[in-house]
Tab-separated table of C-alpha atoms and ligand atoms in Angstrom:
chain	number	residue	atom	x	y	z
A	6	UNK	CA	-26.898	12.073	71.692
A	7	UNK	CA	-27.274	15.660	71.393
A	8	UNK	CA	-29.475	17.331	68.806
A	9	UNK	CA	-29.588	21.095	70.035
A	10	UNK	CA	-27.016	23.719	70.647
A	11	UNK	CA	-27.857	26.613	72.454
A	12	UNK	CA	-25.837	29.235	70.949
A	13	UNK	CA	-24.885	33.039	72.628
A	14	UNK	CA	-23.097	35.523	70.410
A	15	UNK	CA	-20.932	37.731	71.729
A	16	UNK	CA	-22.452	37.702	75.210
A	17	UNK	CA	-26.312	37.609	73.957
A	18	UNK	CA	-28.478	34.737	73.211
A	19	UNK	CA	-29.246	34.534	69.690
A	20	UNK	CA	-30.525	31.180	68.877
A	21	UNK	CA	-29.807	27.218	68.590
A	22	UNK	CA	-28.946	24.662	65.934
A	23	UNK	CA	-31.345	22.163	65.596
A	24	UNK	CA	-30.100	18.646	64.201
A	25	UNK	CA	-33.839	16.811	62.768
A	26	UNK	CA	-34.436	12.891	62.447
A	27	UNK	CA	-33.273	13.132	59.207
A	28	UNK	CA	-29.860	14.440	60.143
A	29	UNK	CA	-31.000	18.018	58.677
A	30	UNK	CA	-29.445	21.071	60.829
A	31	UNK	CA	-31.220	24.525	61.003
A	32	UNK	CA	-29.727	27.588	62.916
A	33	UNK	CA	-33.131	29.355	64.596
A	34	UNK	CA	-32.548	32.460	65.012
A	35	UNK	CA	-33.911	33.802	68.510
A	36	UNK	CA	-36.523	36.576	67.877
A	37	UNK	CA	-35.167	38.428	70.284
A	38	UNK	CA	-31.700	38.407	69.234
A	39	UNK	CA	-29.803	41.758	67.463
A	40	UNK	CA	-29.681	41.382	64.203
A	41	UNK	CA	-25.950	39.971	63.777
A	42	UNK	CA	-25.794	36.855	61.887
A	43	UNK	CA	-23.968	34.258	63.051
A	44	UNK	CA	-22.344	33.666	59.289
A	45	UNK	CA	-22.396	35.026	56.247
A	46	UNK	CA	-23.429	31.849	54.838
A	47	UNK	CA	-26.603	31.551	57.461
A	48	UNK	CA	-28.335	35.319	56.840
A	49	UNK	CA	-31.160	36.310	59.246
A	50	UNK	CA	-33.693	36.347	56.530
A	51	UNK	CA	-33.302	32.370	56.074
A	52	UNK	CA	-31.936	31.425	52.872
A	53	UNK	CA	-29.063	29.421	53.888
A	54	UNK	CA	-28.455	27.060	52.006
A	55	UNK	CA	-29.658	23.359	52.923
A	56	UNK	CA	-26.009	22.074	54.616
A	57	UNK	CA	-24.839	25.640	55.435
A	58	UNK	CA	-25.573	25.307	59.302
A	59	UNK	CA	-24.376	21.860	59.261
A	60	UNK	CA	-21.083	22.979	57.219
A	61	UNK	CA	-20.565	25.961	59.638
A	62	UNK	CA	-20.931	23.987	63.237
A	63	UNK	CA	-17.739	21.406	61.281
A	64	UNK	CA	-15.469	24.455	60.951
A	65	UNK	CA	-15.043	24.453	64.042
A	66	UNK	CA	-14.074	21.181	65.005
A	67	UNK	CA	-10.297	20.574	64.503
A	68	UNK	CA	-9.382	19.088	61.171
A	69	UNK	CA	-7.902	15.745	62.250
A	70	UNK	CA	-10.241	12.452	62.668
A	71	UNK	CA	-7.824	11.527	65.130
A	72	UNK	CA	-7.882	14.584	67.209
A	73	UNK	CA	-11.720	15.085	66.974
A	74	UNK	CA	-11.838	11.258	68.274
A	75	UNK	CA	-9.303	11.956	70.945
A	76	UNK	CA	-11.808	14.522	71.612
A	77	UNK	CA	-14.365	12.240	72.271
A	78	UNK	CA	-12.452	10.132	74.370
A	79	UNK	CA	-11.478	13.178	76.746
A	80	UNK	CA	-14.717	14.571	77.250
A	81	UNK	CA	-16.921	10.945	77.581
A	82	UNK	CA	-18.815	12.302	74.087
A	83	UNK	CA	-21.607	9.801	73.291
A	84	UNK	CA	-19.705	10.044	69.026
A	85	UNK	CA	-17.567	11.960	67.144
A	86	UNK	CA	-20.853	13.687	65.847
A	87	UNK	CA	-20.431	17.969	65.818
A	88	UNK	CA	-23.379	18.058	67.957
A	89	UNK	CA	-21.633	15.610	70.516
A	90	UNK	CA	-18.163	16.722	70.143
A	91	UNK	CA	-19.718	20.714	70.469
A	92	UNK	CA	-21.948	20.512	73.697
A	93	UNK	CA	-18.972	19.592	75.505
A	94	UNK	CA	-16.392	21.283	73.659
A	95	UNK	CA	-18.259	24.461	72.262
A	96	UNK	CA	-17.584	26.353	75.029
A	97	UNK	CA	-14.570	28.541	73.528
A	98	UNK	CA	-14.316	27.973	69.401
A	99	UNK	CA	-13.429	30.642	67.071
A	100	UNK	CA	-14.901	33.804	67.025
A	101	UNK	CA	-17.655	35.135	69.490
A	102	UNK	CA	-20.066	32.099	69.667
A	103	UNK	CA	-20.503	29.815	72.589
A	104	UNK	CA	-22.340	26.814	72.044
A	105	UNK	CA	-23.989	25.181	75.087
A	106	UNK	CA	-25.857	21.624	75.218
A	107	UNK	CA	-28.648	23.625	77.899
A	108	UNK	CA	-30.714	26.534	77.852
A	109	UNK	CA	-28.998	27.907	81.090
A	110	UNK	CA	-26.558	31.548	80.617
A	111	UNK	CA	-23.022	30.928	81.259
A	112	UNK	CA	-21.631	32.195	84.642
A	113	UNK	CA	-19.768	34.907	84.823
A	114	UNK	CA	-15.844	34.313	84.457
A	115	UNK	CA	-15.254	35.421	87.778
A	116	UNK	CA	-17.050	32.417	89.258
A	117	UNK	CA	-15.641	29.815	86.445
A	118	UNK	CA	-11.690	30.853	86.570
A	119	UNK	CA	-9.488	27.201	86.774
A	120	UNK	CA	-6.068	28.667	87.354
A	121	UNK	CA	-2.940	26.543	84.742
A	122	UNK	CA	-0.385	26.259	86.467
A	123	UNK	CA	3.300	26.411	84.474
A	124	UNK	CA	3.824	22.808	85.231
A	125	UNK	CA	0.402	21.891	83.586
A	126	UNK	CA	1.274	23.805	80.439
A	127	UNK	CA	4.293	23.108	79.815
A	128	UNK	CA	3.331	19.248	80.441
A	129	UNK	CA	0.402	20.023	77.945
A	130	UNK	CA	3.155	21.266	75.762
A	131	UNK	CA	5.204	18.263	76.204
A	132	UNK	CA	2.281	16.031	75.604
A	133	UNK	CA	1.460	17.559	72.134
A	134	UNK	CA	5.186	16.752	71.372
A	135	UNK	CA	4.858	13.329	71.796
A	136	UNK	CA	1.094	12.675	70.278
A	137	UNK	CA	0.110	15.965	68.079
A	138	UNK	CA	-3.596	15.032	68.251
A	139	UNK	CA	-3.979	15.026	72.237
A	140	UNK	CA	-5.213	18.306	72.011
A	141	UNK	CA	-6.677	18.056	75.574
A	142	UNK	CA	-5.967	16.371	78.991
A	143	UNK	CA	-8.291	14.335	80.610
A	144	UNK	CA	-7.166	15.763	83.911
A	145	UNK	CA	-7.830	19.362	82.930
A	146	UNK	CA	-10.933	21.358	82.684
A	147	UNK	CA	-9.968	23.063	79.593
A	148	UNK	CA	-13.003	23.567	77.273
A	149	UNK	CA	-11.976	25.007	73.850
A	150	UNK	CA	-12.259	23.969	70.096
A	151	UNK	CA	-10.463	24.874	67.267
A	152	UNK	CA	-9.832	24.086	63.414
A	153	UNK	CA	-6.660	23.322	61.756
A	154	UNK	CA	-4.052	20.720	62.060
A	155	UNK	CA	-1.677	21.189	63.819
A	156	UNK	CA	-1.095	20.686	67.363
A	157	UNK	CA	-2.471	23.210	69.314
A	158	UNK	CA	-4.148	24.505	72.588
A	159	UNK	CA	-6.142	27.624	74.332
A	160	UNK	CA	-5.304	29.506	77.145
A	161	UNK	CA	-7.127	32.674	78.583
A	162	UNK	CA	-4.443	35.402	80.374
A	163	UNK	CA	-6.094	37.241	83.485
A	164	UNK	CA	-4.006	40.007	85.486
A	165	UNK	CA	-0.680	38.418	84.508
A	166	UNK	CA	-1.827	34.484	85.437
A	167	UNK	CA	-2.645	31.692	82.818
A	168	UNK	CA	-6.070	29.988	83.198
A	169	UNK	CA	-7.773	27.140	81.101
A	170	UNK	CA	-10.823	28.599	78.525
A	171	UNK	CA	-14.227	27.547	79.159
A	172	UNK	CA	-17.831	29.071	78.146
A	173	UNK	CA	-17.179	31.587	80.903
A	174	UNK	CA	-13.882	32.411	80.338
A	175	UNK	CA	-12.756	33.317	76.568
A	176	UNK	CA	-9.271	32.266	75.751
A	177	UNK	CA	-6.729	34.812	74.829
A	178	UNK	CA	-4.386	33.333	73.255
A	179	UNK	CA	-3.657	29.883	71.053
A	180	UNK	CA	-0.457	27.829	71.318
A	181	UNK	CA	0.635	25.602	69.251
A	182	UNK	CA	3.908	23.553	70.417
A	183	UNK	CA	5.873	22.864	66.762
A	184	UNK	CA	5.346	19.333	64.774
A	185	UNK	CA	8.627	17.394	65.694
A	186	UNK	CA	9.116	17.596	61.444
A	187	UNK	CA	8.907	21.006	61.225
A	188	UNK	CA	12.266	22.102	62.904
A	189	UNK	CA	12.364	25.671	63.980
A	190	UNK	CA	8.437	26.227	63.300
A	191	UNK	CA	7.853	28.104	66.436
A	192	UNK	CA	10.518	30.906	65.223
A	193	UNK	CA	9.601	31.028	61.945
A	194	UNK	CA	5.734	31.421	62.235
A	195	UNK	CA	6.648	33.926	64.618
A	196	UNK	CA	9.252	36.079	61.932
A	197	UNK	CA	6.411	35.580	59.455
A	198	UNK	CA	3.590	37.427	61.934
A	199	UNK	CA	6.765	40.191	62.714
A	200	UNK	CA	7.637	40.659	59.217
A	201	UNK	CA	3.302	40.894	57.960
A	202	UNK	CA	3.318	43.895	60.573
A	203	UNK	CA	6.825	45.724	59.294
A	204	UNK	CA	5.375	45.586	55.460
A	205	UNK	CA	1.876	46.975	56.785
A	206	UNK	CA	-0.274	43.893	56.899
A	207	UNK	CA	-2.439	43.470	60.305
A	208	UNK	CA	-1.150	40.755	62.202
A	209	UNK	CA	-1.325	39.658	65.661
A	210	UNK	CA	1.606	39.757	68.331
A	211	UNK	CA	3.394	36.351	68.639
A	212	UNK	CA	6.221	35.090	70.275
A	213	UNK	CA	7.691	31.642	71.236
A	214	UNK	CA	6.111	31.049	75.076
A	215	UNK	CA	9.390	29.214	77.215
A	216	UNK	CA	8.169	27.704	80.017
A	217	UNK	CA	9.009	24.588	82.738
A	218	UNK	CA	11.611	23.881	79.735
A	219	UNK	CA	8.986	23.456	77.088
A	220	UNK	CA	8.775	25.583	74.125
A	221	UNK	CA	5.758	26.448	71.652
A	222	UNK	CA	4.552	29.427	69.574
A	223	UNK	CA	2.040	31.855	70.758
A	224	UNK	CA	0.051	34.254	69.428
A	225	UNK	CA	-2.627	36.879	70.530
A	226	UNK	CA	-6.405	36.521	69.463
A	227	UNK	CA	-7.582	39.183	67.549
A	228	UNK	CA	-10.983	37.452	68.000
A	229	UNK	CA	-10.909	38.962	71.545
A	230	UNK	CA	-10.988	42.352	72.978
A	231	UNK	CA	-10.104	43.411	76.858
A	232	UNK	CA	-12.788	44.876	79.222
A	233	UNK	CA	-12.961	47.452	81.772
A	234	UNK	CA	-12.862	44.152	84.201
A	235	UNK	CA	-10.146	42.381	83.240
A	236	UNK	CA	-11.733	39.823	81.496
A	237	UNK	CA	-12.115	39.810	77.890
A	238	UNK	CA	-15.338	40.344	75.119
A	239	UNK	CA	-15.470	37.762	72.500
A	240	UNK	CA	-15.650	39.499	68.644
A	241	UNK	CA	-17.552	37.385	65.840
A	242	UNK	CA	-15.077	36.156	63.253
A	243	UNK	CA	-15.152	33.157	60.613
A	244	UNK	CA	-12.799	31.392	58.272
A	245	UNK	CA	-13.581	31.953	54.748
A	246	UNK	CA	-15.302	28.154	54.256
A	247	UNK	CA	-17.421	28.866	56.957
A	248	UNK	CA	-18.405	32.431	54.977
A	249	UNK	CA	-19.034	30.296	51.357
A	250	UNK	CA	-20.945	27.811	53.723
A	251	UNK	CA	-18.317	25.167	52.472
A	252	UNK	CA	-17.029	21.923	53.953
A	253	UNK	CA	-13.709	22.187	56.131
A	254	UNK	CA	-12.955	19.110	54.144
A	255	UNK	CA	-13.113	20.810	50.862
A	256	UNK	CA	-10.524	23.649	52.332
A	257	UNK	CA	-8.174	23.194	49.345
A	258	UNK	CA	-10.210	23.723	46.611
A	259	UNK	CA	-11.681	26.801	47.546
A	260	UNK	CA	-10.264	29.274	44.978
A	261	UNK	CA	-9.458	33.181	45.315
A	262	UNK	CA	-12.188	34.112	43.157
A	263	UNK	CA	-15.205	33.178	44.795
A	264	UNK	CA	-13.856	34.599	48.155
A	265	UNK	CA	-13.538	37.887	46.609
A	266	UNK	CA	-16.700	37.912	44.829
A	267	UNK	CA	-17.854	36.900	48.577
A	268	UNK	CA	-16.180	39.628	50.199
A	269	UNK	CA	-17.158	42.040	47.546
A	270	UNK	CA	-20.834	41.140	47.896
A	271	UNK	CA	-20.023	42.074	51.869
A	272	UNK	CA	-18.131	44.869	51.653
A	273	UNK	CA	-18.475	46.494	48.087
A	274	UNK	CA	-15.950	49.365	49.060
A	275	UNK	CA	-13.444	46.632	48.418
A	276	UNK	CA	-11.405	47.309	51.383
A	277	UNK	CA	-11.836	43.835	52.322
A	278	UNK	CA	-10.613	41.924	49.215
A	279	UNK	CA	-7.854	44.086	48.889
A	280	UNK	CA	-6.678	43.301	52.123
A	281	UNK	CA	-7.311	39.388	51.134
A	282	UNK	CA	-5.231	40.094	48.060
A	283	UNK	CA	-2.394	41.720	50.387
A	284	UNK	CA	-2.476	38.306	52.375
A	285	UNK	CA	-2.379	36.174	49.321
A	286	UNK	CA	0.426	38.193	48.355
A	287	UNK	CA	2.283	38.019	51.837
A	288	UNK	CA	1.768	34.169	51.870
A	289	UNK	CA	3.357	33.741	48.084
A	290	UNK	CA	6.391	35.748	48.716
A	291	UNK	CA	7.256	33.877	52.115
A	292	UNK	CA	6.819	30.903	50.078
A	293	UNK	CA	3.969	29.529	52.266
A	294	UNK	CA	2.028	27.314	50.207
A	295	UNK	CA	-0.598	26.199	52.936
A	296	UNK	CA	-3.265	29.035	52.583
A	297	UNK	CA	-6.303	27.427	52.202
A	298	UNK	CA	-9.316	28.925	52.495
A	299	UNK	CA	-9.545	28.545	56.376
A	300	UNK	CA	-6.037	30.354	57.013
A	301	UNK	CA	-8.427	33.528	55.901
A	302	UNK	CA	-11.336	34.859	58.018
A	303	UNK	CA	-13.115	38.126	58.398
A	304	UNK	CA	-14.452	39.317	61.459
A	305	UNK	CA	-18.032	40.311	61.158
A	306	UNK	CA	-18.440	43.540	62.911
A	307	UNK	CA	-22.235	45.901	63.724
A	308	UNK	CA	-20.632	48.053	60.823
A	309	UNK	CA	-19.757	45.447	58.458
A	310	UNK	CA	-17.082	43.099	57.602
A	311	UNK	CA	-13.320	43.238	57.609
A	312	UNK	CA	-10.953	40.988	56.643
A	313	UNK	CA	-9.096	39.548	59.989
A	314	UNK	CA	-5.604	40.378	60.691
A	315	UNK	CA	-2.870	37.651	59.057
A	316	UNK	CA	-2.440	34.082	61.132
A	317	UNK	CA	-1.077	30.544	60.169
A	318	UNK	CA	1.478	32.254	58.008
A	319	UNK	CA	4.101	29.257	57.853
A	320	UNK	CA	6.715	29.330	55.280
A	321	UNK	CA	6.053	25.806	53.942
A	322	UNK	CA	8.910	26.134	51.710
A	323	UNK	CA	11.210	25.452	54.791
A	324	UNK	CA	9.868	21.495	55.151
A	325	UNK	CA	10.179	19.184	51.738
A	326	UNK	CA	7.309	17.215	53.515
A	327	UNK	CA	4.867	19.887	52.722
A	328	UNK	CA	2.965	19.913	49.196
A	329	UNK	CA	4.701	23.084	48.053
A	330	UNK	CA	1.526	23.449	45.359
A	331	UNK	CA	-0.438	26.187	45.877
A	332	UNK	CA	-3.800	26.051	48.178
A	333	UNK	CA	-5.119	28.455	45.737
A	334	UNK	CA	-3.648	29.242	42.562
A	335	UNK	CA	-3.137	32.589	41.286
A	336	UNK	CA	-3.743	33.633	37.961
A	337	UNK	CA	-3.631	29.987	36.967
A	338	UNK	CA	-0.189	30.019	38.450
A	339	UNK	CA	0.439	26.412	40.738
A	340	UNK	CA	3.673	27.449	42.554
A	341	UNK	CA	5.057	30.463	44.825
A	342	UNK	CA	8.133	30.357	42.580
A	343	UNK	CA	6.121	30.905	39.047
A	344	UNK	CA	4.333	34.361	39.979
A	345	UNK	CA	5.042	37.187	37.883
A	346	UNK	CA	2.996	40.282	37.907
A	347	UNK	CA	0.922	39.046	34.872
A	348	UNK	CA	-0.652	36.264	37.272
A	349	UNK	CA	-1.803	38.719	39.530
A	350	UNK	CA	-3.364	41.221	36.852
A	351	UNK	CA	-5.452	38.109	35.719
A	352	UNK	CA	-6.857	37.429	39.099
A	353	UNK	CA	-7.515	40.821	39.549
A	354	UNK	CA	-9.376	41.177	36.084
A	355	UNK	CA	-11.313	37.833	36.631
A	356	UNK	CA	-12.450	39.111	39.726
A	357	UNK	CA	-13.542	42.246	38.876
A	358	UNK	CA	-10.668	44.312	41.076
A	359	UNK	CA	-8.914	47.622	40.320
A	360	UNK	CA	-6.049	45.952	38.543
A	361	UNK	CA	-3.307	48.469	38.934
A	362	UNK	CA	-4.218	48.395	43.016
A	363	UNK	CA	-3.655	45.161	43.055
A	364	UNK	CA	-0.108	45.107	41.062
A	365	UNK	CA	0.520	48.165	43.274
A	366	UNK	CA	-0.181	46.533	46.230
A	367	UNK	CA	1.434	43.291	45.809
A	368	UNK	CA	4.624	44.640	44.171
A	369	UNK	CA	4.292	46.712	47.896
A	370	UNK	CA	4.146	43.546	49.869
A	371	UNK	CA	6.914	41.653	48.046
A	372	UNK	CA	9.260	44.587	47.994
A	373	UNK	CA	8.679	44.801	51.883
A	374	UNK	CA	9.906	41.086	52.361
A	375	UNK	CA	12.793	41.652	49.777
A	376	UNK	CA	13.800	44.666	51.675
A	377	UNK	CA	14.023	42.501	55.026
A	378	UNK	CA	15.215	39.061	53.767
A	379	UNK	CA	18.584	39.255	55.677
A	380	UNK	CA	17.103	40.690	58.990
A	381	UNK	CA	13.152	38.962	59.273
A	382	UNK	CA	14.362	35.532	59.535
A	383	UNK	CA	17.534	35.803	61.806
A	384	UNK	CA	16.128	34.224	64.650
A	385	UNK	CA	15.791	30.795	62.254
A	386	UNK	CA	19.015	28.538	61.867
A	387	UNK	CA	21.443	29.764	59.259
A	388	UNK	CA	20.695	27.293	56.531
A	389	UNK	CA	16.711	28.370	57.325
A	390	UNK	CA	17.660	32.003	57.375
A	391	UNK	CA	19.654	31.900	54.335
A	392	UNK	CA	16.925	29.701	52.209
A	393	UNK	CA	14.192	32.059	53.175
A	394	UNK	CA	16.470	35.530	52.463
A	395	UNK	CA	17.453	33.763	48.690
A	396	UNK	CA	13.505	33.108	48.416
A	397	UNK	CA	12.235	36.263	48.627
A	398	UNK	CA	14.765	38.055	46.753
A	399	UNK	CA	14.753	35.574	43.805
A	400	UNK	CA	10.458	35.826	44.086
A	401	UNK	CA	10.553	39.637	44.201
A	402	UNK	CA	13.179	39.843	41.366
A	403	UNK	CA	10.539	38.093	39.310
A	404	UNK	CA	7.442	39.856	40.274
A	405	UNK	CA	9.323	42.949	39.176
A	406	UNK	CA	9.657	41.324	35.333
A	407	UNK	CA	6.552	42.349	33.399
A	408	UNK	CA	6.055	40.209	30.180
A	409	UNK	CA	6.515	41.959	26.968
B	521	LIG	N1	-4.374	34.918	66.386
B	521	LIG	C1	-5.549	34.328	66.249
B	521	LIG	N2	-6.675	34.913	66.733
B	521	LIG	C2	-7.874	34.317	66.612
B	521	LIG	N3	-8.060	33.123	66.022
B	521	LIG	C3	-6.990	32.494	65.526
B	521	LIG	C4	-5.694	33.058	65.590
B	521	LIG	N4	-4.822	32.193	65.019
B	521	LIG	C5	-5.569	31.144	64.617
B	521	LIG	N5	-6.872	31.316	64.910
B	521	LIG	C6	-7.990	30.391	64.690
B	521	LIG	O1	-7.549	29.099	65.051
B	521	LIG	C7	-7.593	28.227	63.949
B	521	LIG	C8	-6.367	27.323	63.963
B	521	LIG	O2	-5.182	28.097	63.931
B	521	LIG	P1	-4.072	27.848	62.814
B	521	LIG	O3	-2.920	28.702	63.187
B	521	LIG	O4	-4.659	28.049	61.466
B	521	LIG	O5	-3.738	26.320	63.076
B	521	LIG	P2	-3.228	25.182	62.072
B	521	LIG	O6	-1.775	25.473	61.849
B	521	LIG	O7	-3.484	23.911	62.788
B	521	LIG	O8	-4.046	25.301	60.816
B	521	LIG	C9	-7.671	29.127	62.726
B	521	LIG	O9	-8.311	28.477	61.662
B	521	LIG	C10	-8.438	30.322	63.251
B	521	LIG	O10	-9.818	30.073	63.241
B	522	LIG	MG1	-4.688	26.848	59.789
């Protein structure tokens, strides 16, 4: 059973989480280390609050029971505990940690690189077609954790070659092969990240990867940056439960106030909610009803915080299985299909915004879909690309309509 987590951020030691008899988990901060903090909910001068460090290490499990136990089985974890599941898994998780069950550095990534081949990934692929919690193979080395649902895995690129992510070597990318339900997921997560960029949202390059005769979506991490070497730096980044110090588990009933009021406190040039209230927007007029707070995260930078470019923009409107209610409402408003301007003006007035910025800059963001509703989605099946064209245009028509 493991009670301690040595933890290095962004390439520097800066402390360990500390799990007491009573089940109580502290973050000690190193002395030595810069002054970063490692959330927003654990601040260097201690007042976290009592189940923040506990609440923070869960985020970065992945969602499922069934793939954190699968988890467990892969790796030989002594339980399904975060302390277990993270000293063997913690090696590569979101953002610029890496957690470590020992004291010792991590080796370079020149002397830790396990090469994937094609006919490992695409079998990996495969694999997470048939069973969408196997997240990892017992016969690979890959060491990597992530949240969400969905089916997913890491892989780091070096010079051109694919290798499995470890403590040593960050992964570059994440791919996640599509849920058998979800038909044509892969192309339309991929027309959502295209069409956040052509409207002016940050976003990060994706692409459907096509290899050995598998297919899966994949998408650059913006939670990495390239150095001189060839490897690359990990950058500190968190989802938004992990900033409130909030349970995972509680994802959908984190609203869109307190995570402006958070990123306000943060960044009080406002920069930062406005660009959560541009992704709010982005994710209502593509009809994707899944953003909960952990489909937002902000990347904690030495000169403050931003809010991190768009990801995990599905259209949920595309699969009846989905709960097409809102993750957070919006101005009281429960559905995509209800917004009207008015909605928006309330959440910015209840959250203390600029109120014509924000009707500016959503009327901005659904005019930009509107404007490519026959072209963004042409790479979906016609009855897909056709539902998602009469979406936007009927959404954007109504956005327009002020009441009296
Ligand atoms: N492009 C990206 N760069 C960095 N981190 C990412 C990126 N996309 C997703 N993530 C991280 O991986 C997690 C899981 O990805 P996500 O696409 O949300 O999967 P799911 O569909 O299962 O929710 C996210 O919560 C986020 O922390
Ligand atoms: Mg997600």
């Amino acid at each position: 059973m493991t009670d301690r987590l040595h933890a290095w951020l962004e390439g520097g030691y800066v402390g360990e989480f500390v799990e007491d008899a009573g089940g109580r988990v502290q973050l000690r901060y190193d002395d030595a280390a810069s002054d970063a903090p490692v959330s927003l909910s654990l601040p260097r001068d201690g007042s976290a609050s009592a189940r923040a460090a506990e609440r923070f290490l869960d985020n970065l499990l992945p969602d499922r029971r069934e793939a954190r136990d699968w988890m467990r089985r892969v790796t030989g974890a002594a339980s399904t505990r975060t302390f277990d599941l993270l000293a063997a898994m913690g090696g590569d998780v979101a953002g610029g940690l890496v957690l470590l069950p020992t004291s010792e550095r991590p080796k370079s990534p020149a002397e830790a690189l396990l090469f994937a081949e094609d006919d490992a990934i695409a079998y990996r692929i495969s694999s997470l077609h048939q069973d969408p919690d196997q997240w990892w193979e017992r016969s690979e080395p890959a060491r990597f954790s992530l949240a969400g649902s969905q089916p997913k895995f890491a892989l780091a690129s070096i010079d051109g070659s694919w290798f499995w992510s470890n403590e040593s070597v960050a992964s570059t990318h994440i791919v996640k092969p599509a849920h058998r339900e979800n038909r044509g997921a892969e192309a339309a997560e991929v027309a959502a990240e295209t069409l956040a960029r052509q409207v002016g949202l940050d976003a990060p390059a994706a692409s459907v990867l096509e290899v050995a005769g598998e297919r899966a979506y994949i998408v650059e991490r913006f939670d990495r940056a390239p150095r001189p070497n060839g490897f690359v730096a990990r950058l500190h980044m968190e989802d938004l439960a992990q900033a409130l110090g909030l349970e995972g588990k509680n994802k959908y009933s984190i609203g869109a106030k307190p995570i402006i009021t958070t990123l306000r406190q943060h960044d009080p040039s406002d920069g930062a909610a406005h660009d959560f209230v541009r992704q709010l927007a982005f994710n209502a007029a593509i009809g994707n009803a899944d953003a909960h707070a952990k489909n937002y995260s902000v990347l904690l930078r030495p000169t403050g915080i931003t809010l991190s470019p768009l990801y995990d923009a599905l259209p949920t409107r595309l699969w009846p299985q989905y709960d097409q209610q809102l993750a957070m409402r919006i101005g009281g408003a429960q559905y995509p299909q209800e917004l009207t301007h008015d909605h928006w003006s309330k959440l910015a007035r209840a959250s203390g915004l600029d109120e014509e910025r924000v009707r500016g800059d959503v009327q901005a963001v659904y005019d930009g879909v509107a404007e490519r509703a026959e072209t963004a989605w042409s790479a979906l099946d016609p009855d897909q690309a056709s539902r998602m064209r009469d979406l936007a245009l009927e959404q954007t028509a109504k956005i327009a309509r002020r009441s009296p």
